[in-house]
Short mmCIF file of C-alpha atoms and ligand atoms in Angstrom, two decimals:
data_model
loop_
_atom_site.label_atom_id
_atom_site.label_comp_id
_atom_site.label_asym_id
_atom_site.label_seq_id
_atom_site.Cartn_x
_atom_site.Cartn_y
_atom_site.Cartn_z
CA UNK C 30 -15.86 -17.56 14.51
CA UNK C 31 -15.40 -19.94 11.69
CA UNK C 32 -14.28 -18.56 8.22
CA UNK C 33 -13.21 -20.19 5.00
CA UNK C 34 -10.62 -17.54 4.07
CA UNK C 35 -7.81 -18.98 1.96
CA UNK C 36 -4.70 -16.93 1.12
CA UNK C 37 -1.71 -17.51 -1.12
CA UNK C 38 1.40 -17.78 1.19
CA UNK C 39 4.58 -16.91 -0.56
CA UNK C 40 6.45 -18.92 2.06
CA UNK C 41 4.99 -22.25 1.05
CA UNK C 42 4.00 -21.24 -2.56
CA UNK C 43 0.44 -22.42 -2.16
CA UNK C 44 -3.00 -21.17 -1.07
CA UNK C 45 -3.64 -22.10 2.61
CA UNK C 46 -6.49 -21.74 4.95
CA UNK C 47 -6.11 -18.62 7.05
CA UNK C 48 -5.92 -19.63 10.76
CA UNK C 49 -4.60 -16.77 12.96
CA UNK C 50 -2.21 -17.62 15.68
CA UNK C 51 -4.63 -16.20 18.37
CA UNK C 52 -8.36 -16.75 17.75
CA UNK C 53 -10.05 -13.73 16.28
CA UNK C 54 -7.01 -11.51 16.31
CA UNK C 55 -4.84 -10.68 13.33
CA UNK C 56 -1.39 -9.12 13.49
CA UNK C 57 -0.45 -7.70 10.09
CA UNK C 58 2.74 -5.88 9.16
CA UNK C 59 3.17 -4.21 5.69
CA UNK C 60 6.38 -2.60 4.61
CA UNK C 61 5.61 1.17 4.23
CA UNK C 62 7.10 3.77 1.99
CA UNK C 63 10.56 5.31 1.97
CA UNK C 64 9.57 8.76 2.37
CA UNK C 65 12.18 10.64 0.24
CA UNK C 66 10.15 11.36 -2.88
CA UNK C 67 6.48 11.55 -3.92
CA UNK C 68 4.78 8.12 -4.01
CA UNK C 69 3.88 6.96 -7.53
CA UNK C 70 0.77 5.17 -8.53
CA UNK C 71 2.66 1.70 -8.26
CA UNK C 72 3.33 2.26 -4.66
CA UNK C 73 -0.31 3.27 -4.25
CA UNK C 74 -1.45 -0.01 -5.73
CA UNK C 75 0.37 -1.91 -3.10
CA UNK C 76 -1.12 0.14 -0.29
CA UNK C 77 -4.70 -0.11 -1.78
CA UNK C 78 -4.15 -3.91 -2.18
CA UNK C 79 -3.39 -4.24 1.59
CA UNK C 80 -6.24 -1.88 2.24
CA UNK C 81 -8.62 -4.41 0.57
CA UNK C 82 -7.15 -7.21 2.72
CA UNK C 83 -7.33 -5.07 5.79
CA UNK C 84 -11.00 -4.20 5.21
CA UNK C 85 -12.00 -7.71 4.37
CA UNK C 86 -10.36 -9.09 7.61
CA UNK C 87 -12.29 -6.40 9.52
CA UNK C 88 -15.55 -7.23 7.75
CA UNK C 89 -15.13 -10.88 8.69
CA UNK C 90 -15.02 -9.66 12.35
CA UNK C 91 -11.37 -9.95 13.17
CA UNK C 92 -9.71 -7.51 15.47
CA UNK C 93 -6.76 -6.42 13.33
CA UNK C 94 -3.63 -4.78 14.47
CA UNK C 95 -2.19 -3.44 11.18
CA UNK C 96 1.34 -2.11 11.37
CA UNK C 97 2.67 -0.15 8.45
CA UNK C 98 6.16 1.53 8.96
CA UNK C 99 7.45 4.84 7.56
CA UNK C 100 11.16 4.33 6.29
CA UNK C 101 12.79 7.57 7.25
CA UNK C 102 16.35 6.48 7.65
CA UNK C 103 18.82 3.77 6.57
CA UNK C 104 17.55 3.20 3.10
CA UNK C 105 20.64 3.35 0.80
CA UNK C 106 20.34 3.52 -2.94
CA UNK C 107 21.60 0.01 -3.51
CA UNK C 108 18.78 -1.54 -1.27
CA UNK C 109 21.68 -3.11 0.69
CA UNK C 110 24.66 -1.49 2.23
CA UNK C 111 25.87 0.21 -0.84
CA UNK C 112 25.20 3.53 -2.51
CA UNK C 113 24.17 7.01 -1.17
CA UNK C 114 21.66 7.47 1.56
CA UNK C 115 18.39 8.33 -0.10
CA UNK C 116 17.32 10.92 2.37
CA UNK C 117 20.65 12.83 2.64
CA UNK C 118 20.92 12.87 -1.10
CA UNK C 119 17.53 14.44 -1.53
CA UNK C 120 18.05 16.84 1.26
CA UNK C 121 21.16 18.16 -0.45
CA UNK C 122 19.22 18.36 -3.79
CA UNK C 123 16.29 20.25 -2.32
CA UNK C 124 18.41 22.20 0.08
CA UNK C 125 16.34 20.92 3.15
CA UNK C 126 17.17 19.15 6.39
CA UNK C 127 16.66 15.33 5.95
CA UNK C 128 13.94 15.54 8.48
CA UNK C 129 12.22 18.23 6.38
CA UNK C 130 12.28 15.75 3.50
CA UNK C 131 10.78 13.04 5.67
CA UNK C 132 8.04 15.34 6.92
CA UNK C 133 7.27 16.73 3.48
CA UNK C 134 6.86 13.37 1.77
CA UNK C 135 5.22 11.71 4.81
CA UNK C 136 2.46 14.33 4.65
CA UNK C 137 2.15 13.79 0.90
CA UNK C 138 1.90 9.99 1.20
CA UNK C 139 -0.93 10.38 3.79
CA UNK C 140 -2.72 12.83 1.62
CA UNK C 141 -2.65 10.58 -1.40
CA UNK C 142 -3.82 7.58 0.63
CA UNK C 143 -6.62 9.58 2.16
CA UNK C 144 -7.90 10.47 -1.40
CA UNK C 145 -7.89 6.73 -2.30
CA UNK C 146 -10.03 6.21 0.87
CA UNK C 147 -7.57 3.85 2.55
CA UNK C 148 -8.05 3.23 6.31
CA UNK C 149 -4.96 4.24 8.19
CA UNK C 150 -2.97 1.50 9.85
CA UNK C 151 -3.38 0.90 13.67
CA UNK C 152 0.25 1.98 14.20
CA UNK C 153 2.60 3.67 11.83
CA UNK C 154 6.06 3.53 13.39
CA UNK C 155 9.09 5.25 12.08
CA UNK C 156 12.63 3.96 11.75
CA UNK C 157 14.14 6.92 13.41
CA UNK C 158 11.78 6.53 16.36
CA UNK C 159 13.00 3.02 16.99
CA UNK C 160 16.89 3.20 16.84
CA UNK C 161 17.16 1.70 20.37
CA UNK C 162 14.95 -1.29 19.53
CA UNK C 163 17.09 -1.83 16.42
CA UNK C 164 20.39 -1.64 18.33
CA UNK C 165 19.03 -4.07 20.87
CA UNK C 166 18.12 -6.59 18.12
CA UNK C 167 21.46 -6.30 16.64
CA UNK C 168 23.09 -6.98 19.95
CA UNK C 169 21.04 -10.09 20.31
CA UNK C 170 21.91 -11.27 16.96
CA UNK C 171 25.60 -10.66 17.73
CA UNK C 172 25.18 -12.68 21.08
CA UNK C 173 23.59 -15.52 19.13
CA UNK C 174 26.50 -15.64 16.84
CA UNK C 175 24.99 -14.45 13.65
CA UNK C 176 26.65 -11.10 13.21
CA UNK C 177 30.08 -9.57 13.56
CA UNK C 178 31.57 -5.92 13.82
CA UNK C 179 34.22 -4.69 11.62
CA UNK C 180 35.45 -1.20 12.25
CA UNK C 181 32.18 0.24 13.54
CA UNK C 182 29.92 -1.53 10.98
CA UNK C 183 27.97 -4.69 12.00
CA UNK C 184 27.32 -7.32 9.31
CA UNK C 185 24.85 -10.29 9.42
CA UNK C 186 26.76 -13.50 8.88
CA UNK C 187 24.86 -15.31 6.16
CA UNK C 188 27.45 -18.02 5.66
CA UNK C 189 27.01 -19.04 9.30
CA UNK C 190 23.30 -18.62 9.06
CA UNK C 191 22.84 -21.05 6.09
CA UNK C 192 24.45 -23.85 8.13
CA UNK C 193 21.48 -23.88 10.39
CA UNK C 194 18.65 -22.20 8.39
CA UNK C 195 17.25 -21.90 4.97
CA UNK C 196 18.18 -18.47 3.71
CA UNK C 197 16.13 -18.66 0.54
CA UNK C 198 13.14 -20.12 2.05
CA UNK C 199 10.93 -17.29 0.72
CA UNK C 200 11.87 -17.27 -2.95
CA UNK C 201 13.20 -20.90 -3.20
CA UNK C 202 16.27 -19.65 -5.08
CA UNK C 203 19.24 -21.97 -5.35
CA UNK C 204 21.92 -20.71 -2.99
CA UNK C 205 24.67 -21.52 -5.46
CA UNK C 206 23.05 -19.41 -8.17
CA UNK C 207 22.51 -16.70 -5.69
CA UNK C 208 26.17 -16.68 -4.70
CA UNK C 209 27.22 -16.74 -8.38
CA UNK C 210 25.14 -13.77 -9.21
CA UNK C 211 26.52 -11.77 -6.26
CA UNK C 212 29.51 -9.45 -6.75
CA UNK C 213 32.69 -11.07 -5.45
CA UNK C 214 34.30 -9.41 -2.49
CA UNK C 215 37.55 -7.26 -3.15
CA UNK C 216 40.39 -6.39 -1.05
CA UNK C 217 38.62 -3.25 0.26
CA UNK C 218 35.53 -5.17 1.51
CA UNK C 219 35.01 -5.51 5.21
CA UNK C 220 32.51 -8.30 4.92
CA UNK C 221 33.46 -11.91 5.28
CA UNK C 222 30.97 -13.47 3.00
CA UNK C 223 29.56 -11.87 -0.13
CA UNK C 224 25.99 -12.37 0.86
CA UNK C 225 26.54 -10.79 4.24
CA UNK C 226 24.59 -7.48 4.71
CA UNK C 227 24.75 -4.59 7.14
CA UNK C 228 22.74 -4.39 10.19
CA UNK C 229 24.62 -1.18 11.57
CA UNK C 230 26.62 1.03 9.23
CA UNK C 231 29.37 3.38 10.56
CA UNK C 232 28.68 6.94 9.65
CA UNK C 233 31.23 8.76 7.57
CA UNK C 234 31.98 12.14 8.76
CA UNK C 235 29.79 13.93 6.27
CA UNK C 236 26.77 11.67 7.00
CA UNK C 237 24.04 13.79 8.56
CA UNK C 238 21.66 11.22 10.01
CA UNK C 239 23.69 9.52 12.84
CA UNK C 240 23.09 7.93 16.17
CA UNK C 241 25.37 6.78 18.91
CA UNK C 242 25.56 2.92 19.33
CA UNK C 243 27.86 0.28 21.11
CA UNK C 244 29.77 0.16 17.80
CA UNK C 245 30.29 3.92 17.36
CA UNK C 246 28.32 6.72 15.58
CA UNK C 247 26.40 5.29 12.64
CA UNK C 248 22.92 4.43 11.36
CA UNK C 249 20.80 1.28 11.05
CA UNK C 250 20.65 -0.84 7.77
CA UNK C 251 17.18 -0.79 6.05
CA UNK C 252 16.22 -4.37 6.76
CA UNK C 253 16.64 -4.41 10.47
CA UNK C 254 13.95 -1.66 11.14
CA UNK C 255 11.17 -3.75 9.95
CA UNK C 256 12.28 -6.82 12.07
CA UNK C 257 12.64 -4.53 15.16
CA UNK C 258 9.33 -2.65 14.67
CA UNK C 259 7.20 -5.78 13.79
CA UNK C 260 8.59 -7.54 16.87
CA UNK C 261 7.91 -4.57 19.06
CA UNK C 262 4.26 -4.08 18.08
CA UNK C 263 3.30 -7.69 16.95
CA UNK C 264 5.60 -10.00 18.86
CA UNK C 265 8.21 -12.58 17.73
CA UNK C 266 5.51 -14.27 15.58
CA UNK C 267 2.66 -12.62 13.99
CA UNK C 268 0.13 -13.67 11.28
CA UNK C 269 0.63 -11.72 8.07
CA UNK C 270 3.71 -9.99 6.61
CA UNK C 271 3.22 -8.08 3.39
CA UNK C 272 4.77 -5.86 0.82
CA UNK C 273 5.28 -5.50 -2.83
CA UNK C 274 6.73 -8.61 -4.64
CA UNK C 275 10.02 -6.76 -5.40
CA UNK C 276 10.71 -6.83 -1.71
CA UNK C 277 10.72 -10.71 -1.33
CA UNK C 278 14.24 -11.54 -2.62
CA UNK C 279 16.19 -9.08 -0.55
CA UNK C 280 14.37 -7.17 2.09
CA UNK C 281 12.05 -9.83 3.26
CA UNK C 282 14.57 -12.60 2.85
CA UNK C 283 16.96 -10.62 5.24
CA UNK C 284 14.00 -9.86 7.60
CA UNK C 285 13.36 -13.55 8.01
CA UNK C 286 17.01 -14.26 8.62
CA UNK C 287 17.45 -11.49 11.25
CA UNK C 288 14.28 -12.55 13.16
CA UNK C 289 15.33 -16.26 13.06
CA UNK C 290 18.71 -15.33 14.22
CA UNK C 291 17.40 -13.16 17.04
CA UNK C 292 14.20 -14.90 18.15
CA UNK C 293 14.76 -18.46 16.99
CA UNK C 294 11.36 -18.56 15.22
CA UNK C 295 10.27 -17.39 11.83
CA UNK C 296 8.49 -13.96 12.06
CA UNK C 297 5.32 -14.52 10.08
CA UNK C 298 3.06 -17.30 9.39
CA UNK C 299 1.80 -15.96 6.10
CA UNK C 300 3.78 -13.86 3.64
CA UNK C 301 1.76 -11.94 1.12
CA UNK C 302 3.17 -10.15 -1.92
CA UNK C 303 1.31 -7.81 -4.19
CA UNK C 304 2.14 -7.67 -7.90
CA UNK C 305 3.32 -4.67 -9.82
CA UNK C 306 1.60 -1.91 -11.62
CA UNK C 307 3.21 -1.66 -15.00
CA UNK C 308 3.30 0.78 -18.01
CA UNK C 309 3.45 -0.89 -21.28
CA UNK C 310 4.61 -4.04 -19.58
CA UNK C 311 7.44 -2.26 -17.58
CA UNK C 312 7.24 -2.02 -13.87
CA UNK C 313 6.35 1.60 -12.82
CA UNK C 314 9.17 2.92 -10.88
CA UNK C 315 11.04 6.16 -10.05
CA UNK C 316 14.24 4.91 -11.71
CA UNK C 317 12.64 3.72 -14.98
CA UNK C 318 11.10 7.21 -15.35
CA UNK C 319 7.58 6.01 -15.96
CA UNK C 320 6.19 6.81 -12.51
CA UNK C 321 2.98 8.51 -12.67
CA UNK C 322 2.05 10.69 -9.70
CA UNK C 323 -1.41 10.46 -8.37
CA UNK C 324 -1.90 14.15 -8.75
CA UNK C 325 -1.08 13.97 -12.46
CA UNK C 326 -3.73 11.23 -12.79
CA UNK C 327 -6.35 13.19 -11.03
CA UNK C 328 -5.74 16.35 -13.13
CA UNK C 329 -4.83 14.63 -16.40
CA UNK C 330 -1.82 16.72 -16.40
CA UNK C 331 0.44 14.15 -18.08
CA UNK C 332 1.40 13.75 -21.71
CA UNK C 333 0.31 10.14 -21.77
CA UNK C 334 -3.26 10.86 -20.42
CA UNK C 335 -6.22 12.15 -22.42
CA UNK C 336 -7.87 13.42 -19.27
CA UNK C 337 -8.04 13.38 -15.53
CA UNK C 338 -9.61 10.53 -13.55
CA UNK C 339 -11.12 10.70 -9.99
CA UNK C 340 -9.50 8.90 -7.12
CA UNK C 341 -12.37 6.50 -6.92
CA UNK C 342 -12.29 5.65 -10.59
CA UNK C 343 -8.48 4.78 -10.05
CA UNK C 344 -9.11 2.75 -7.04
CA UNK C 345 -11.80 0.91 -8.94
CA UNK C 346 -9.25 0.31 -11.76
CA UNK C 347 -6.88 -1.16 -9.29
CA UNK C 348 -9.44 -3.40 -7.69
CA UNK C 349 -10.58 -4.90 -11.07
CA UNK C 350 -7.29 -6.76 -11.08
CA UNK C 351 -6.39 -9.60 -8.58
CA UNK C 352 -3.67 -8.27 -6.22
CA UNK C 353 -1.26 -11.09 -7.41
CA UNK C 354 -1.70 -10.25 -11.13
CA UNK C 355 0.09 -7.42 -12.86
CA UNK C 356 -1.83 -4.53 -13.77
CA UNK C 357 -1.11 -2.46 -16.91
CA UNK C 358 -1.75 1.17 -16.90
CA UNK C 359 -3.44 2.69 -20.08
CA UNK C 360 -5.87 5.35 -21.09
CA UNK C 361 -8.29 2.66 -22.34
CA UNK C 362 -8.20 0.68 -19.15
CA UNK C 363 -8.79 3.70 -17.05
CA UNK C 364 -11.58 4.92 -19.31
CA UNK C 365 -13.20 1.53 -19.02
CA UNK C 366 -12.83 1.42 -15.21
CA UNK C 367 -14.20 4.96 -14.98
CA UNK C 368 -17.32 3.82 -16.90
CA UNK C 369 -17.77 0.64 -14.64
CA UNK C 370 -17.37 2.67 -11.35
CA UNK C 371 -19.98 5.20 -12.62
CA UNK C 372 -22.41 2.46 -13.63
CA UNK C 373 -22.10 0.86 -10.25
CA UNK C 374 -22.56 4.21 -8.45
CA UNK C 375 -25.54 5.04 -10.54
CA UNK C 376 -27.17 1.80 -9.85
CA UNK C 377 -26.76 2.23 -6.12
CA UNK C 378 -28.23 5.76 -6.41
CA UNK C 379 -31.37 4.17 -7.88
CA UNK C 380 -31.94 1.97 -4.88
CA UNK C 381 -33.55 5.00 -2.97
CA UNK C 382 -35.92 5.59 -5.92
CA UNK C 383 -37.10 2.10 -6.24
CA UNK C 384 -40.73 1.42 -5.01
CA UNK C 385 -40.96 -2.11 -3.44
CA UNK C 386 -43.69 -4.57 -4.59
CA UNK C 387 -45.47 -7.05 -2.50
CA UNK C 388 -43.26 -9.82 -3.90
CA UNK C 389 -39.74 -10.26 -5.33
CA UNK C 390 -39.25 -12.07 -8.74
CA UNK C 391 -35.60 -11.01 -9.45
CA UNK C 392 -33.93 -14.24 -8.35
CA UNK C 393 -31.90 -15.24 -5.45
CA UNK C 394 -29.91 -12.55 -3.51
CA UNK C 395 -28.58 -15.16 -1.08
CA UNK C 396 -26.86 -16.97 -3.96
CA UNK C 397 -25.14 -13.63 -5.10
CA UNK C 398 -23.95 -12.97 -1.47
CA UNK C 399 -22.70 -16.40 -1.25
CA UNK C 400 -20.63 -16.20 -4.35
CA UNK C 401 -19.40 -12.67 -3.23
CA UNK C 402 -18.02 -14.16 0.08
CA UNK C 403 -16.67 -17.24 -1.96
CA UNK C 404 -14.66 -14.77 -4.21
CA UNK C 405 -13.13 -12.82 -1.43
CA UNK C 406 -12.53 -15.94 0.54
CA UNK C 407 -10.49 -17.15 -2.23
CA UNK C 408 -7.32 -15.17 -1.73
CA UNK C 409 -9.28 -11.75 -1.80
CA UNK C 410 -10.47 -12.10 -5.43
CA UNK C 411 -11.69 -8.62 -6.00
CA UNK C 412 -12.31 -8.92 -9.78
CA UNK C 413 -14.71 -12.00 -9.21
CA UNK C 414 -16.47 -10.00 -6.54
CA UNK C 415 -16.86 -7.02 -8.87
CA UNK C 416 -18.45 -9.33 -11.57
CA UNK C 417 -21.01 -10.40 -8.92
CA UNK C 418 -21.67 -6.78 -8.05
CA UNK C 419 -22.43 -6.12 -11.76
CA UNK C 420 -25.00 -8.99 -11.47
CA UNK C 421 -26.67 -6.90 -8.83
CA UNK C 422 -26.41 -3.78 -10.97
CA UNK C 423 -28.20 -5.62 -13.85
CA UNK C 424 -31.00 -6.64 -11.45
CA UNK C 425 -31.28 -3.21 -9.92
CA UNK C 426 -31.61 -1.54 -13.47
CA UNK C 427 -34.30 -4.11 -14.42
CA UNK C 428 -36.35 -3.53 -11.24
CA UNK C 429 -36.02 0.28 -11.76
CA UNK C 430 -37.25 -0.22 -15.45
CA UNK C 431 -40.32 -2.30 -14.12
CA UNK C 432 -39.16 -5.66 -15.83
CA UNK C 433 -38.43 -7.20 -12.31
CA UNK C 434 -40.00 -6.63 -8.75
CA UNK C 435 -38.47 -6.57 -5.34
CA UNK C 436 -40.12 -6.79 -1.85
CA UNK C 437 -39.35 -4.11 0.80
CA UNK C 438 -37.52 -6.79 2.85
CA UNK C 439 -35.35 -7.92 -0.13
CA UNK C 440 -34.75 -4.25 -0.91
CA UNK C 441 -33.29 -3.66 2.42
CA UNK C 442 -31.17 -6.75 2.08
CA UNK C 443 -29.83 -5.67 -1.29
CA UNK C 444 -28.88 -2.27 0.12
CA UNK C 445 -27.00 -3.85 3.08
CA UNK C 446 -25.23 -6.24 0.61
CA UNK C 447 -23.96 -3.39 -1.43
CA UNK C 448 -23.08 -1.32 1.70
CA UNK C 449 -20.91 -4.25 2.93
CA UNK C 450 -19.19 -5.11 -0.41
CA UNK C 451 -18.96 -1.87 -2.23
CA UNK C 452 -18.28 0.55 0.48
CA UNK C 453 -16.99 -1.46 3.50
CA UNK C 454 -14.87 -4.14 1.61
CA UNK C 455 -13.83 -2.54 -1.69
CA UNK C 456 -13.53 0.78 0.06
CA UNK C 457 -15.20 2.76 -2.66
CA UNK C 458 -17.23 5.94 -1.90
CA UNK C 459 -19.47 7.84 -4.05
CA UNK C 460 -17.54 10.88 -5.54
CA UNK C 461 -19.95 11.49 -8.16
CA UNK C 462 -21.14 15.16 -8.04
CA UNK C 463 -24.88 15.64 -8.22
CA UNK C 464 -26.11 17.72 -11.02
CA UNK C 465 -27.62 20.53 -8.87
CA UNK C 466 -29.45 23.15 -10.87
CA UNK C 467 -27.47 25.85 -8.98
CA UNK C 468 -24.01 24.18 -9.38
CA UNK C 469 -22.62 27.12 -11.34
CA UNK C 470 -23.66 29.54 -8.67
CA UNK C 471 -22.27 27.38 -5.96
CA UNK C 472 -18.99 26.93 -7.69
CA UNK C 473 -18.73 30.75 -8.20
CA UNK C 474 -19.05 31.32 -4.40
CA UNK C 475 -16.20 28.85 -3.86
CA UNK C 476 -14.10 30.46 -6.63
CA UNK C 477 -14.71 33.99 -5.15
CA UNK C 478 -13.47 32.72 -1.72
CA UNK C 479 -10.39 31.27 -3.32
CA UNK C 480 -9.66 34.50 -5.24
CA UNK C 481 -10.00 36.44 -1.95
CA UNK C 482 -7.49 34.11 -0.33
CA UNK C 483 -5.16 34.64 -3.21
CA UNK C 484 -5.46 38.31 -3.03
CA UNK C 485 -4.53 38.15 0.69
CA UNK C 486 -1.66 36.07 -0.32
CA UNK C 487 -3.13 33.14 1.73
CA UNK C 488 -1.86 30.61 -0.75
CA UNK C 489 -2.20 27.72 1.80
CA UNK C 490 -5.99 28.30 1.70
CA UNK C 491 -6.23 28.92 -1.99
CA UNK C 492 -4.28 25.76 -2.75
CA UNK C 493 -6.31 23.79 -0.21
CA UNK C 494 -9.56 24.71 -1.91
CA UNK C 495 -8.15 23.69 -5.22
CA UNK C 496 -6.92 20.37 -3.99
CA UNK C 497 -9.96 19.57 -1.99
CA UNK C 498 -12.18 20.29 -5.01
CA UNK C 499 -9.84 17.96 -7.00
CA UNK C 500 -10.48 15.31 -4.57
CA UNK C 501 -14.17 15.38 -5.15
CA UNK C 502 -13.76 15.45 -8.86
CA UNK C 503 -13.82 19.16 -9.65
CA UNK C 504 -10.85 20.80 -11.44
CA UNK C 505 -10.29 24.55 -11.48
CA UNK C 506 -8.47 26.23 -14.31
CA UNK C 507 -7.17 29.76 -13.89
CA UNK C 508 -6.82 31.88 -17.14
CA UNK C 509 -6.52 35.52 -17.91
CA UNK C 510 -10.34 35.90 -17.92
CA UNK C 511 -10.81 34.24 -14.42
CA UNK C 512 -11.28 30.84 -13.15
CA UNK C 513 -13.19 28.14 -14.89
CA UNK C 514 -14.38 24.77 -13.43
CA UNK C 515 -15.12 21.51 -14.84
CA UNK C 516 -15.77 17.81 -13.57
CA UNK C 517 -12.93 15.38 -14.05
P1 AMP E 618 9.33 2.08 -1.51
O1 AMP E 618 8.79 3.49 -1.11
O2 AMP E 618 10.15 2.15 -2.73
O3 AMP E 618 10.04 1.28 -0.45
O4 AMP E 618 8.09 1.24 -1.96
C1 AMP E 618 6.83 1.16 -1.32
C2 AMP E 618 5.93 -0.08 -1.64
O5 AMP E 618 5.48 0.12 -3.01
C3 AMP E 618 6.76 -1.31 -1.61
O6 AMP E 618 6.03 -2.45 -1.07
C4 AMP E 618 7.16 -1.75 -3.03
O7 AMP E 618 7.22 -3.13 -3.36
C5 AMP E 618 5.83 -1.15 -3.77
N1 AMP E 618 6.06 -0.83 -5.20
C6 AMP E 618 7.14 -0.29 -5.81
N2 AMP E 618 6.79 -0.23 -7.11
C7 AMP E 618 5.55 -0.77 -7.40
C8 AMP E 618 4.88 -1.02 -8.51
N3 AMP E 618 5.13 -0.55 -9.75
N4 AMP E 618 3.60 -1.62 -8.39
C9 AMP E 618 3.21 -2.05 -7.16
N5 AMP E 618 3.90 -1.86 -6.11
C10 AMP E 618 5.15 -1.13 -6.10
ZN1 ZN E 619 10.19 -3.68 5.47
#
C-alpha cells in the first residue's frame, strides 16, 4: 500500500511523509478529557479533528489502533503537582463521590461525541484502571536514575535528564528562558530542581482518591498516566501522539521525558497538535468563562446565540477550518456553515432523482477525486476538500437543472465519491428532516408518549425523548398550553 500522506510533525516543525513503523498498521494515542465537568465546544473541536484524522487513515486502508484515555484521577488544578485535585473539589461541590463525578461526566462526554458522529476509539483506558502500570513505570524511571523520592512523593529529575536528553525538543523553547519563567524553589519545597514534576504524590489525610504504592499511600501525577497507558497498548514506540496545542508545553513535554527515561526511546514518531476554538479571539476554556456547552449550541439556549444549530452543522463548521488553524466561534460563521451543510445535503439528495443520459458532458470526475485526495494527503486539509465537494455540488445542480448530462456509470461513480468523502471521511450524516405531509401528526404521537411518561413520573424516558429529538434537529418547547415543536 503506497500513499502520499504528508502530515505536520510538531517534533520536527515540518510536514513529513507519513510512514508507519509497521506497514499498514497505525498506532495513535490522543489525550482524552479530564472528566470532572461537561466538555465544552473547544474540547469537542479537538476530538472531532482527531476523528477526521482517524477516519482518513481508515479510509486509506490502514488498520488503526486508536487509544484515547479518560483522565479520571491525578489531574491537579495547576496541571502539575500544585493545586487542588479537580475530582475531589468537584465531588465536594456536587456532594457526590469522586467516582460518581467521573461516571456522570464520562457519560456526558460519550453522548456529546456520539451526537457529533465521531467513531469511538479502539481502546479507551482510564487512569484509575492503570495504577499498577503507572507505579511500575515510575519504579523503572527511579531505577534508571531519573527520579527520586522525598517523603512519599516521587519527582522526575529534570536537571539530571537535560544532561542526556533534550527536554524542550517538542516546543523548541530555550531551557534558560524556561527556567527563568518558572517559580523559584522556597524552603518548603521538596523538589531538587524547579522544573522537576511529580510522578507520584503522597496523599494528604483528607485526599479521597488514594492507592497504596512502594512509597506509601498516594496518587499518580497527571503526565505519567498517558505514558503508562500508551506504552501498555501501543508499545514503547508508536506512530502518532495527539492532543490540543495547549498540552505540548507541559503535558506532552513531560510525557516524552518520562518515556525516554523509562524506555530509552522517544514514544511517538509523529506529534500532532490541534489548534484552539476561540470566542472573539480568546481561547474557549472553562476558566475564561466563555465555554459554550454543546447542548446550549444545539438548543440555542445561550445569550450569545440567535438560534440553535444541529450537531452536523456544527461539525461542518469545525471541518471548514484546517485543524492547525484557530477557529473563531460566532453566529455569522455558524449561520454560513449551516447553509453550506444544507446545500451539500440537498445536492446529495438530488442524486437519486437524476435520470442518467447516454453520455456525460459535465467534465472530469477523476480530476475532482484526485484533488480531493491531494487535499487530505496534505496534512488532512478538510477546507480544501470541502471546496472540491462544492464543485461537485455545482455539477449536480446543473445536471438536475438539465444544463449538463451524466451517464449511468458516472452517476454511480459520483455517488461513491460523495459517500467516501462526505460520509466516511468528513463523518457527516444527513440530519435533515424530510418534510413529510403528516409531520405534525407524527410529532403529536411522540409528544403524547412523552407526556404519558411525564405523568407516570418516568422522567428518564421523557428526557430521553426530548434529547433524542434534539439530536435529529427537533426541539420541543413546553408551555402552559402544551408542547410545541420546531426544527432547529
Ligand atoms: P481537558 O479535558 O481540559 O484535559 O481537555 C481535553 C482536550 O481538549 C485537550 O486535548 C485540550 O487541548 C483540548 N482543548 C481545550 N480547550 C480547547 C479549545 N478551546 N479548542 C480546542 N481544543 C481545546
Ligand atoms: Zn495525555
